[in-house]
Short mmCIF file of C-alpha atoms in Angstrom, two decimals:
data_model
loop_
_atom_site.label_atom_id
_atom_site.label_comp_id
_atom_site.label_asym_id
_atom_site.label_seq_id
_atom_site.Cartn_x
_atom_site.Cartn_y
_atom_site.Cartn_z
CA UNK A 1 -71.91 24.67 7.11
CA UNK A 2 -72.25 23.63 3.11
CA UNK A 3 -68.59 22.34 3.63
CA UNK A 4 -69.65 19.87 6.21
CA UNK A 5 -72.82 19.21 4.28
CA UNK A 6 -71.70 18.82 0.55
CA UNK A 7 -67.97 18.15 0.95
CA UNK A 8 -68.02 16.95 -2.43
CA UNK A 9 -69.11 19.79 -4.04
CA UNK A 10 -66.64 21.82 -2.14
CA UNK A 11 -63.68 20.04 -3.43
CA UNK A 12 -65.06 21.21 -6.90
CA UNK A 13 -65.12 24.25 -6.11
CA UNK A 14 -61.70 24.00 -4.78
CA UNK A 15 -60.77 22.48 -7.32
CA UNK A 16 -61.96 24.77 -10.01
CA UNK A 17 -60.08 27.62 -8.64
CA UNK A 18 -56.83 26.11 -8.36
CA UNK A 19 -57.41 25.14 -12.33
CA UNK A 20 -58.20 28.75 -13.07
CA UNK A 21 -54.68 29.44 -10.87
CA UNK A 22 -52.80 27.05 -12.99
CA UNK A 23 -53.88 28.84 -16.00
CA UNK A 24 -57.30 27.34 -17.01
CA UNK A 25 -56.65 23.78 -16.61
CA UNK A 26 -59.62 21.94 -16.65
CA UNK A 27 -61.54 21.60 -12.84
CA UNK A 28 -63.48 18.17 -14.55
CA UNK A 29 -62.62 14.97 -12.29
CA UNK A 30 -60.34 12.86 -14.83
CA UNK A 31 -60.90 9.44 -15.36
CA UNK A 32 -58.79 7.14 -17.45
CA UNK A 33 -60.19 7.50 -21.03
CA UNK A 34 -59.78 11.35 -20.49
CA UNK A 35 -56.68 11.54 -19.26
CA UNK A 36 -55.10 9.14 -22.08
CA UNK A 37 -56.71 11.76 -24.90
CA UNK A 38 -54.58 14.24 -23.06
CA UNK A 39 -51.72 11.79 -23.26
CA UNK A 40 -52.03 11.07 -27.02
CA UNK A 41 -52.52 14.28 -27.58
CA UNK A 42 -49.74 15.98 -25.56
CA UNK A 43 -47.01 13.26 -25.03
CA UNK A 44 -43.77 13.53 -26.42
CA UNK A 45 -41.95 9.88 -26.66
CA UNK A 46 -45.35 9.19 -28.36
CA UNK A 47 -45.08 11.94 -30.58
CA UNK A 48 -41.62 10.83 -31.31
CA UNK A 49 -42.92 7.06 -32.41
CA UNK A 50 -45.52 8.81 -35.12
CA UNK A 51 -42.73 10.69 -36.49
CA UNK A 52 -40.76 7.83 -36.90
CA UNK A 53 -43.52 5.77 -38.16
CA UNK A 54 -43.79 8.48 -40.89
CA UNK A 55 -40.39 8.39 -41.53
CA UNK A 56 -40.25 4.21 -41.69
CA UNK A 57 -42.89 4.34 -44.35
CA UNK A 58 -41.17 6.39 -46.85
CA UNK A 59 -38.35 3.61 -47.11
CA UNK A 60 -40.84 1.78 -49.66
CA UNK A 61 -41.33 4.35 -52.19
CA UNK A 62 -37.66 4.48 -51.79
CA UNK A 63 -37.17 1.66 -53.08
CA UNK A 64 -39.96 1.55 -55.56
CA UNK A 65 -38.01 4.72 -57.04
CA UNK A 66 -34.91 2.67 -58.09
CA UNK A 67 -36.98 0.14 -60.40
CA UNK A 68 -38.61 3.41 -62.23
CA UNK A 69 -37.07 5.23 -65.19
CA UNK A 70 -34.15 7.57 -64.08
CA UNK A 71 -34.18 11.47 -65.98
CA UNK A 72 -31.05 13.06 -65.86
CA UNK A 73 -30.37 16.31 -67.75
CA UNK A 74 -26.90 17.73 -67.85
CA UNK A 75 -25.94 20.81 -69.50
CA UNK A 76 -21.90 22.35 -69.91
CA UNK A 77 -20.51 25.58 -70.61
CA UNK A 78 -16.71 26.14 -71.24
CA UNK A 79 -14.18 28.53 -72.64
CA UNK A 80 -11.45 27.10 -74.46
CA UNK A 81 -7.48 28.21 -74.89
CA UNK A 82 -6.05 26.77 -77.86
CA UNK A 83 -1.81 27.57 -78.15
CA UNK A 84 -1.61 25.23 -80.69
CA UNK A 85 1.46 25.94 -83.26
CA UNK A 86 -1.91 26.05 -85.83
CA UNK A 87 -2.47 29.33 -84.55
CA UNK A 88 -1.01 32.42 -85.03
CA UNK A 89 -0.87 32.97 -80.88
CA UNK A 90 -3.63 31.78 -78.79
CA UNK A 91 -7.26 31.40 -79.64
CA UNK A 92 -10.02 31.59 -77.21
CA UNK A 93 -13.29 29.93 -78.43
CA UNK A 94 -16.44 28.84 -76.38
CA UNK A 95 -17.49 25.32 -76.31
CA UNK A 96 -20.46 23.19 -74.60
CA UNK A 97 -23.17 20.83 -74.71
CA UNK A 98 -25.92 19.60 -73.04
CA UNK A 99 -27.57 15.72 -72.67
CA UNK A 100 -30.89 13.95 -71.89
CA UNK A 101 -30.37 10.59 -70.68
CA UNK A 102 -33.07 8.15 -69.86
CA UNK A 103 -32.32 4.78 -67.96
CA UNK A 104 -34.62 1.65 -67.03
CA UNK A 105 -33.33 -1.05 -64.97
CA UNK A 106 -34.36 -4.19 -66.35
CA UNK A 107 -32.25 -6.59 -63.96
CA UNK A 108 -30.98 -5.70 -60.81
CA UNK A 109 -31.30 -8.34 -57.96
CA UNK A 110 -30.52 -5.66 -55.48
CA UNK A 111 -33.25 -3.63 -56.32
CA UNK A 112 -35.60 -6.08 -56.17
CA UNK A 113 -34.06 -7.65 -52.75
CA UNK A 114 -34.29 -3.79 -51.82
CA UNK A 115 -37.95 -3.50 -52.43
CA UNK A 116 -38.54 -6.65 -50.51
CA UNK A 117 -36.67 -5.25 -48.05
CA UNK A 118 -38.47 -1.55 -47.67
CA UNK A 119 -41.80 -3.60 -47.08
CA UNK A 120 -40.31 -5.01 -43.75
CA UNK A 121 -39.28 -2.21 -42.52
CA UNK A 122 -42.52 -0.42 -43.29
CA UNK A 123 -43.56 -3.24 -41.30
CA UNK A 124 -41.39 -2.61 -38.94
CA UNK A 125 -42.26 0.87 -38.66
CA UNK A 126 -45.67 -0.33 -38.15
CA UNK A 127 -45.22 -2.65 -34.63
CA UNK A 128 -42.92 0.07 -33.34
CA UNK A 129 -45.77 2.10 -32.93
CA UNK A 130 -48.24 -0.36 -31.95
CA UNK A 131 -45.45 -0.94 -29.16
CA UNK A 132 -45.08 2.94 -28.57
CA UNK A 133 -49.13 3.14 -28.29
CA UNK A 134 -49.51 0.10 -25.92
CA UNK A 135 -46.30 1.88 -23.68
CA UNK A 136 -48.62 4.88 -23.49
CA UNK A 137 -51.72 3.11 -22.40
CA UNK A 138 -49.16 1.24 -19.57
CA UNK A 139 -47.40 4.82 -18.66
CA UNK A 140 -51.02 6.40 -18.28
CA UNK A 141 -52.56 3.55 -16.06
CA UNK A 142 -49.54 2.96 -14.20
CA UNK A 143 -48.94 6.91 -13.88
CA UNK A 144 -53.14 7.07 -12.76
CA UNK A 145 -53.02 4.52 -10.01
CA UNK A 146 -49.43 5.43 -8.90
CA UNK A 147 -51.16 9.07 -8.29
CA UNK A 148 -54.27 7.12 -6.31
CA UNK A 149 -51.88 5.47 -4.40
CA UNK A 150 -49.56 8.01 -3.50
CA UNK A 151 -53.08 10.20 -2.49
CA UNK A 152 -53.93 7.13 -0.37
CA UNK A 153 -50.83 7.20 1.09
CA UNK A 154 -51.02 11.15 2.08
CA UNK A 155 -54.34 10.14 3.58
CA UNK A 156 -53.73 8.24 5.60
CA UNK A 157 -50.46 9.62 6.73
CA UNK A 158 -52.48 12.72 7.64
CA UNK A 159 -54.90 10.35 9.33
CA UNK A 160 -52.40 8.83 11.39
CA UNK A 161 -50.69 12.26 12.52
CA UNK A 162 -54.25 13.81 13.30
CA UNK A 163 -54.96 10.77 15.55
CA UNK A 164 -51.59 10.90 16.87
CA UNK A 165 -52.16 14.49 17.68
CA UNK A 166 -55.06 14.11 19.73
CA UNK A 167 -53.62 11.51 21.91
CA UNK A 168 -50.69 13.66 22.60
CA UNK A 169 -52.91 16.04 23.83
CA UNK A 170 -54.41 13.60 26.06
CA UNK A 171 -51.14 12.29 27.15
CA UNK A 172 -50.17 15.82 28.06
CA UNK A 173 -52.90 16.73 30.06
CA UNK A 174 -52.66 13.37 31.93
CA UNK A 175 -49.52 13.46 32.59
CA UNK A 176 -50.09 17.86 33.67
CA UNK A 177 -52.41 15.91 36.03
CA UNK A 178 -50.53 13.36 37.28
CA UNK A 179 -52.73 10.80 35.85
CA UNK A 180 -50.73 9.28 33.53
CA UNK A 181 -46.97 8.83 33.71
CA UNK A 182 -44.05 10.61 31.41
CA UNK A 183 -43.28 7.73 29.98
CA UNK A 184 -47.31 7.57 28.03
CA UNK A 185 -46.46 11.43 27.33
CA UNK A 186 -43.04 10.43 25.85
CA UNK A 187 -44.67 7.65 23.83
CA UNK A 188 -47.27 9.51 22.44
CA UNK A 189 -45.16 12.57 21.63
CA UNK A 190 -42.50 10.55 19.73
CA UNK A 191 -45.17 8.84 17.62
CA UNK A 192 -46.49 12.12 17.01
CA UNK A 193 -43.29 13.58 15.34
CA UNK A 194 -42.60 10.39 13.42
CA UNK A 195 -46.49 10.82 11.80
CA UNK A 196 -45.74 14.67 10.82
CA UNK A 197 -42.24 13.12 9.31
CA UNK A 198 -44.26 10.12 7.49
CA UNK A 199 -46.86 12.87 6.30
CA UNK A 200 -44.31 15.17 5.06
CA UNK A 201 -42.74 12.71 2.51
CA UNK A 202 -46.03 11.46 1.78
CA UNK A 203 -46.79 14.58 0.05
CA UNK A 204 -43.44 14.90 -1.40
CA UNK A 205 -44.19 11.18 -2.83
CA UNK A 206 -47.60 12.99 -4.15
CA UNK A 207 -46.18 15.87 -5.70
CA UNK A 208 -43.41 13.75 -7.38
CA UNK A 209 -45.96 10.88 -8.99
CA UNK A 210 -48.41 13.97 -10.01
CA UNK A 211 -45.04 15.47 -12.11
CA UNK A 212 -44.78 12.42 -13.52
CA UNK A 213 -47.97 12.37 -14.97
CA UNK A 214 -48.35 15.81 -15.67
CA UNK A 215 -45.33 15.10 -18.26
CA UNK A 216 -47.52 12.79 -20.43
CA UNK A 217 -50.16 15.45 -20.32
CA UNK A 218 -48.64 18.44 -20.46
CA UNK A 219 -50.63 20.61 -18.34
CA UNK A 220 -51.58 20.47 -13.98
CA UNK A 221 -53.24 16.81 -13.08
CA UNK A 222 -56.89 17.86 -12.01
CA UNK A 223 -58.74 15.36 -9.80
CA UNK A 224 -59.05 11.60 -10.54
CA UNK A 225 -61.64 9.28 -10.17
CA UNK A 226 -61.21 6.98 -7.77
CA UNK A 227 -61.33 3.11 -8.04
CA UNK A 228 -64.48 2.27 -6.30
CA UNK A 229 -64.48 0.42 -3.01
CA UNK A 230 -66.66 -2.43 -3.96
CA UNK A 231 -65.09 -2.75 -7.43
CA UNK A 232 -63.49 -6.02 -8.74
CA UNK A 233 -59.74 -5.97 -9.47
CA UNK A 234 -59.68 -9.57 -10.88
CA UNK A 235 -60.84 -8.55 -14.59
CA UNK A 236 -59.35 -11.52 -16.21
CA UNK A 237 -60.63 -14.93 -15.71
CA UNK A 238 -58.21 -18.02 -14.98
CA UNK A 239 -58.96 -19.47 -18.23
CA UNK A 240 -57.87 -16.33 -20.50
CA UNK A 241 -54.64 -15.91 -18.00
CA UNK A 242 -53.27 -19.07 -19.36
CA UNK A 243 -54.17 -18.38 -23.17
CA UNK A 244 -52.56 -14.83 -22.79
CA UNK A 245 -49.39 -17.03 -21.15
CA UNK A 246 -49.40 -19.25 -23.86
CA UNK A 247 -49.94 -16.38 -26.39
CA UNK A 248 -46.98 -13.97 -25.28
CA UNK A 249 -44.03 -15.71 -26.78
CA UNK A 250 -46.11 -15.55 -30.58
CA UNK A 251 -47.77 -12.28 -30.52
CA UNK A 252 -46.33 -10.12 -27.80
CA UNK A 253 -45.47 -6.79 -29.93
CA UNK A 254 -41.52 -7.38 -28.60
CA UNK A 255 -41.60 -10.26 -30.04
CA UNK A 256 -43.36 -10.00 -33.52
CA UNK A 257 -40.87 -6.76 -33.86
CA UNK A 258 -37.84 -9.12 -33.50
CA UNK A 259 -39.08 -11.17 -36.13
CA UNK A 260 -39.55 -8.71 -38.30
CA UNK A 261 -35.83 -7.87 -37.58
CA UNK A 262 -34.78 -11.23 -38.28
CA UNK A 263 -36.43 -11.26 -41.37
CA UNK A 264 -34.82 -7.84 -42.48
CA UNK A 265 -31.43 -9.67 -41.54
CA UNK A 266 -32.21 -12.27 -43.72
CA UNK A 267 -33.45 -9.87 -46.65
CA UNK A 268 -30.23 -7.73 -46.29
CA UNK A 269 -27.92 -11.13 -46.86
CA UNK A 270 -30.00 -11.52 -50.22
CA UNK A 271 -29.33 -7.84 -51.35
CA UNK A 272 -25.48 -8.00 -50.50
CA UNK A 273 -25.15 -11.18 -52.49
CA UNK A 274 -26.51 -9.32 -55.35
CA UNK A 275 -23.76 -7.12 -55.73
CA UNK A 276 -21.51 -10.37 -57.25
CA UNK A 277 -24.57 -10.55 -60.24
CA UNK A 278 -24.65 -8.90 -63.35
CA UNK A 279 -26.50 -5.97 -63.87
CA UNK A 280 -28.77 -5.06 -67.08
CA UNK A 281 -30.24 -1.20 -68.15
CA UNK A 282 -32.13 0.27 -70.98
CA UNK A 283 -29.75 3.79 -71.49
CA UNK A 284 -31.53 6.10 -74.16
CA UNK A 285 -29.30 9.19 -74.39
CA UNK A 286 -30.29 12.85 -76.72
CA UNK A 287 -27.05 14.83 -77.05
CA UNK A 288 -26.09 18.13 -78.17
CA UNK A 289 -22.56 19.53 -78.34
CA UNK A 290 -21.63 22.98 -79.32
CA UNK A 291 -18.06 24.09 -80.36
CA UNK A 292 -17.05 27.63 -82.03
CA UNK A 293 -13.92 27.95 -83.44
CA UNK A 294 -11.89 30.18 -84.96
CA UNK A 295 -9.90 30.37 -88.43
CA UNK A 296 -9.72 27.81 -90.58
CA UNK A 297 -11.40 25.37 -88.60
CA UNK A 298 -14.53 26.81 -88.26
CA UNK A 299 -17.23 25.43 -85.82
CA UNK A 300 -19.13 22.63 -85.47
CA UNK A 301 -22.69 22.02 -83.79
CA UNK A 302 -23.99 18.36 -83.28
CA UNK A 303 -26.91 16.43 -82.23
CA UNK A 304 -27.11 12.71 -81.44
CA UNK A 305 -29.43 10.24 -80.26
CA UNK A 306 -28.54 6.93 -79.02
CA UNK A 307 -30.50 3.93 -77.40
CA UNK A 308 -29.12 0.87 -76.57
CA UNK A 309 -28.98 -1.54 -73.18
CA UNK A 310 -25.83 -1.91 -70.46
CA UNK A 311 -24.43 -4.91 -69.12
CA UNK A 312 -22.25 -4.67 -66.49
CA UNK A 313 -20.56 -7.54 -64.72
CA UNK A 314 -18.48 -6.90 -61.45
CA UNK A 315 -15.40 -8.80 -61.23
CA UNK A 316 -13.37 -7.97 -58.97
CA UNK A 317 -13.88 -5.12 -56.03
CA UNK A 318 -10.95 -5.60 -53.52
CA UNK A 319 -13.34 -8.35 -51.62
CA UNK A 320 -15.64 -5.61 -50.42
CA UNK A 321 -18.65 -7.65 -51.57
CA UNK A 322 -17.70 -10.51 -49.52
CA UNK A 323 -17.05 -8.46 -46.76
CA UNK A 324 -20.37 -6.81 -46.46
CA UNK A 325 -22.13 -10.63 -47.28
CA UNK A 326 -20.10 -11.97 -44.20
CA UNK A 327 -21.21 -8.75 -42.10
CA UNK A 328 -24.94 -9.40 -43.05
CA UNK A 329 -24.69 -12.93 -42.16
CA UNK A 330 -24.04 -12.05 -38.77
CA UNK A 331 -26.33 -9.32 -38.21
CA UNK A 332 -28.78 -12.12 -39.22
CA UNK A 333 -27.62 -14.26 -36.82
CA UNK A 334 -27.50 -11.73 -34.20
CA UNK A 335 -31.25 -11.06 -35.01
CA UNK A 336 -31.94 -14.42 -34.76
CA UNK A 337 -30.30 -14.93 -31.38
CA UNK A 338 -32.43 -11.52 -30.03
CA UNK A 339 -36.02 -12.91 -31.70
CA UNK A 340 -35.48 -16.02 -28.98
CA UNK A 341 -34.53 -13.67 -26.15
CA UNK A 342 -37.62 -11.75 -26.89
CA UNK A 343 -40.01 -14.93 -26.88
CA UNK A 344 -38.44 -16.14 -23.41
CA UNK A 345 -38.63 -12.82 -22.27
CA UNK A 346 -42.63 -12.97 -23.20
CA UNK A 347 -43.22 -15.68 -21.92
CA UNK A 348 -41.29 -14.33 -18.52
CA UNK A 349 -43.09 -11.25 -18.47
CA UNK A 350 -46.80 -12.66 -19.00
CA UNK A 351 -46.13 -15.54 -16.30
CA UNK A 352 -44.83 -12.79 -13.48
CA UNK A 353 -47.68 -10.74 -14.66
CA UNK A 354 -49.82 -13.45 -14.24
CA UNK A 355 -48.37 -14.37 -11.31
CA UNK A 356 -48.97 -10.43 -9.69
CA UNK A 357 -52.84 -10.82 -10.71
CA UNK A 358 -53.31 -13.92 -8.50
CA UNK A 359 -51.16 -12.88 -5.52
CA UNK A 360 -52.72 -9.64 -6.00
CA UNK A 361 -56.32 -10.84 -5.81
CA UNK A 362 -55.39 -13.16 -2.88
CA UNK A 363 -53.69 -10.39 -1.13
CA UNK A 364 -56.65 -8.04 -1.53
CA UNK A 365 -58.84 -10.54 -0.47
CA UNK A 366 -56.99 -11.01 3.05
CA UNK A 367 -56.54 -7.62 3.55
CA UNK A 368 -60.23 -7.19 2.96
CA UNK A 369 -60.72 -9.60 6.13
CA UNK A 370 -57.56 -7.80 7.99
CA UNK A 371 -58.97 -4.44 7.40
CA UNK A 372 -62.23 -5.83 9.35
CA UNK A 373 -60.15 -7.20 12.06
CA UNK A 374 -58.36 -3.93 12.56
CA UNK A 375 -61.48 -1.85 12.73
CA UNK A 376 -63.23 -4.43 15.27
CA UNK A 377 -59.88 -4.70 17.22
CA UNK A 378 -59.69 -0.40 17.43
CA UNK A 379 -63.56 -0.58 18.62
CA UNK A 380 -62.67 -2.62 21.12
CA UNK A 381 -59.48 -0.85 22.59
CA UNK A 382 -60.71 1.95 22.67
CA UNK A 383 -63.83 0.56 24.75
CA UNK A 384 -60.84 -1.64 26.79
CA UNK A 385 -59.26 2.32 27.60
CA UNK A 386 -62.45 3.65 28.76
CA UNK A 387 -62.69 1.09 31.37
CA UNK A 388 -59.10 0.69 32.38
CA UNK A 389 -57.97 -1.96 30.87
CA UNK A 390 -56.32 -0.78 27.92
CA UNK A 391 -53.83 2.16 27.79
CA UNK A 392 -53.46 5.71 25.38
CA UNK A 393 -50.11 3.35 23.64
CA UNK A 394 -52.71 0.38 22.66
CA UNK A 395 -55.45 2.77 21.51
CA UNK A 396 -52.05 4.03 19.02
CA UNK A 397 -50.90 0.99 18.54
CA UNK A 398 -54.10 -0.20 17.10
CA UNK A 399 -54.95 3.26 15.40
CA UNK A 400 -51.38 2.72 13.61
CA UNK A 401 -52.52 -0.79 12.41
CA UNK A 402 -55.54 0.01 10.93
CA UNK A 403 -54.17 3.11 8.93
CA UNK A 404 -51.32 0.74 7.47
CA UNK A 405 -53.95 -1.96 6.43
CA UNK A 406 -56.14 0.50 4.75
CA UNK A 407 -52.97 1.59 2.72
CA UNK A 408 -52.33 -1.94 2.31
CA UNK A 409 -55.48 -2.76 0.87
CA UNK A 410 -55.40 0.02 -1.50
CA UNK A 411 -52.35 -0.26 -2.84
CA UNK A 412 -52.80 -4.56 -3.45
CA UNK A 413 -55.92 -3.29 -5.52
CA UNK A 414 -53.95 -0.68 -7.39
CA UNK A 415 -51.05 -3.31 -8.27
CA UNK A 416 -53.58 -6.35 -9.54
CA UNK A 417 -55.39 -4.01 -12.01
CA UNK A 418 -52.10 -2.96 -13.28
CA UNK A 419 -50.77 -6.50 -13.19
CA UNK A 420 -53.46 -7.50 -15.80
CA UNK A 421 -53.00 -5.41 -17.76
CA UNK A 422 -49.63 -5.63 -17.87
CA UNK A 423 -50.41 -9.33 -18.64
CA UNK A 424 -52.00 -8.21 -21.83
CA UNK A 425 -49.01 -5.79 -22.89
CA UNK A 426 -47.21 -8.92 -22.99
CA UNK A 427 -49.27 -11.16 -25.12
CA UNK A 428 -49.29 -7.71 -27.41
CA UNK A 429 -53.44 -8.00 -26.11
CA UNK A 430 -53.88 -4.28 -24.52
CA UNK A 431 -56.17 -1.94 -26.35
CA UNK A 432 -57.60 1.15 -25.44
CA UNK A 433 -60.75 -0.70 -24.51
CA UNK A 434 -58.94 -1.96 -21.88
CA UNK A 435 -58.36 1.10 -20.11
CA UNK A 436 -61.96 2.51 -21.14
CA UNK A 437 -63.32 -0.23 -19.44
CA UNK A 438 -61.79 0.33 -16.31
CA UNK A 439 -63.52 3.86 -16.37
CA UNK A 440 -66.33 1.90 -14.70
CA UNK A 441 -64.60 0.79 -11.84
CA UNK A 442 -64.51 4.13 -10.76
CA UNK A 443 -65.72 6.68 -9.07
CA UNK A 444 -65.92 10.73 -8.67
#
């Protein structure tokens, strides 16, 4: 009796006691904002971009390093063998030394072409994981309503199978008395076993999408929200469609990361030209050598200090230089050629998505209207079978239609929420706001 009254709260209660099953998962109906905390949280390609993001960013002070003062301490011992005809035999003495050197570059185009160079791809670093973030948001939603759908699908699979169900029992006991011939019982029987078939890999289809999306979260998928029946799944307006199309091939993330490539082509020419320029260092050296002898000769025992700068000129390296130049140049070039595949395919991918916003507004919008039809033609088959004039295959027939429609409908909602935001992903537009605001549309 309370399940028939409050179905709702017996789902939660349901649904609470599978969590506590699954090892305390939370029993809390998920909407999106929720389940992309879990997702930031939990998700491992994500996890993957921050670490590389951390590990981009230390290329500058990298290269910041080789413009500072380089300390270098060495320190020697050795043992000595002297056969020298000097000697009466062979003398073994101990010998060693040790050295403080100090150098500051004071020219190095390479250096400075390298420091340039660290900044881009700290830059780089930077869009990569704007792109990784805005991949989550699309993995979540598209993982959320792919879940909805797949539940709408099971629905009304099960739907179907129950209906189909009954009227095999009617077809059976019509036919047991001879009021309706094999044929309606053969009908109804064979639709029957192709609805427990359709149901079956319905919730195969479930479980699979839920596994999906259980990966980002890393823990059992509790209930979702649902998108709300009355809810509007145009959220863009016509006018900011076109300026995201028109946006896509300047700041779609794809595309501001291949120019940031480009430019770290270019950068990389200018540092492998350097290595044909001269190179200039401030070398301050402290030195102490050690030497005990034997004999005659004594020992000795030195210090010496020495400052001074280095100029060094390369000449000639077997045309390695050149080499690596030449090899730059065309990973520039290569860079360059990717940066306009990336703007066309920008521009490609915000015009289908904006194409899959309006077909899927004006799809929704006539299965709205076919959904109606479907109900209003059931009502009046079924009405047409009590009085003869209909038969158990129409009353199917039309109970078939209607399921499909509903799925229909749900499913052309599903794809034109995605497809906007998907336009957004490609004019590098898509926030978290986005998905937050969706959170409205729906409902427990």
């Amino acid at each position: 009796m309370i399940a028939q009254r409050h179905p709702r709260w017996t789902r939660h209660l349901l649904a609470l006691a599978a969590c506590l099953l699954a090892g305390g998962a939370s029993a809390q109906v998920l909407r999106l904002g929720s389940l992309l905390e879990l997702a930031r949280a939990n998700d491992a390609q994500y996890a993957a971009a921050r670490a590389a993001f951390d590990a981009g960013r230390e290329k500058l002070p990298q290269a910041i390093a080789a413009n500072r003062p380089q300390i270098n301490l060495s320190y020697s011992e050795r043992q000595n063998r002297d056969g020298s005809t000097a000697y009466d035999g062979t003398k073994i003495y101990d010998a060693g030394g040790a050295a403080l050197t100090v150098t500051q570059t004071l020219f190095r185009l390479a250096n400075q072409a390298g420091t340039e160079l660290a900044e881009l791809q700290v830059q780089l670093a930077q869009q990569q994981l704007q792109a990784a973030e805005q991949d989550l948001l699309l993995r979540v939603a598209r993982g959320y309503f792919d879940v909805l759908q797949a539940q709408d699908e099971l629905a009304a699979a099960t739907a179907q199978k129950e209906a189909l169900t009954q009227q095999l029992n009617q077809a059976r006991r019509g036919f047991e008395l001879g009021m309706s011939p094999v044929t309606d019982f053969n009908e109804a029987q064979a639709r029957h076993d192709l609805g427990v078939a359709q149901e079956i890999a319905a919730r195969g289809e479930l479980a699979s999408r839920t596994r999906v999306l259980e990966k980002s979260i890393a823990r059992p998928l509790g209930s979702l929200a649902r998108l709300s029946d009355g809810a509007s799944v145009t959220l863009i307006d016509a006018q900011t469609q076109d300026d995201l199309v028109a946006a896509a091939p300047r700041s779609g993330l794809q595309v501001l990361i291949g120019r940031t490539v480009a430019q770290i082509a270019q950068k990389e020419v200018e540092r492998r030209e350097a290595g044909h320029h001269p190179t200039l260092d401030l070398v301050a050296t402290l030195r102490r050598d050690r030497n005990v002898n034997f004999g005659q000769f004594g020992g000795s025992n030195t210090r010496q200090f020495s400052v001074g700068v280095e100029l060094a000129l390369p000449l000639y390296q077997g045309g390695l230089v050149s080499s690596r130049v030449r090899e730059a140049l065309a990973e520039s070039q290569r860079a360059q050629q990717e940066l306009s595949n990336a703007e066309r395919q920008a521009r490609l991918d915000a015009q289908q998505a904006q194409l899959g916003v309006a077909s899927g507004a004006a799809l929704t919008r006539a299965l709205v209207q076919a959904l109606s039809s479907s109900e209003t033609q059931l009502r009046s088959t079924q009405r047409g079978l009590q009085v003869g004039v209909r038969t158990r295959v129409d009353v199917l027939n039309a109970e078939q239609q209607l399921f499909v429609t509903r799925k229909d409908l749900a499913a052309a909602r599903y794809r034109t929420v995605l497809a906007g935001l998907q336009l957004r992903a490609a004019a590098g537009a898509l926030t978290e706001a986005d998905l937050r605001m969706l959170d409205s549309l729906l409902a427990d």
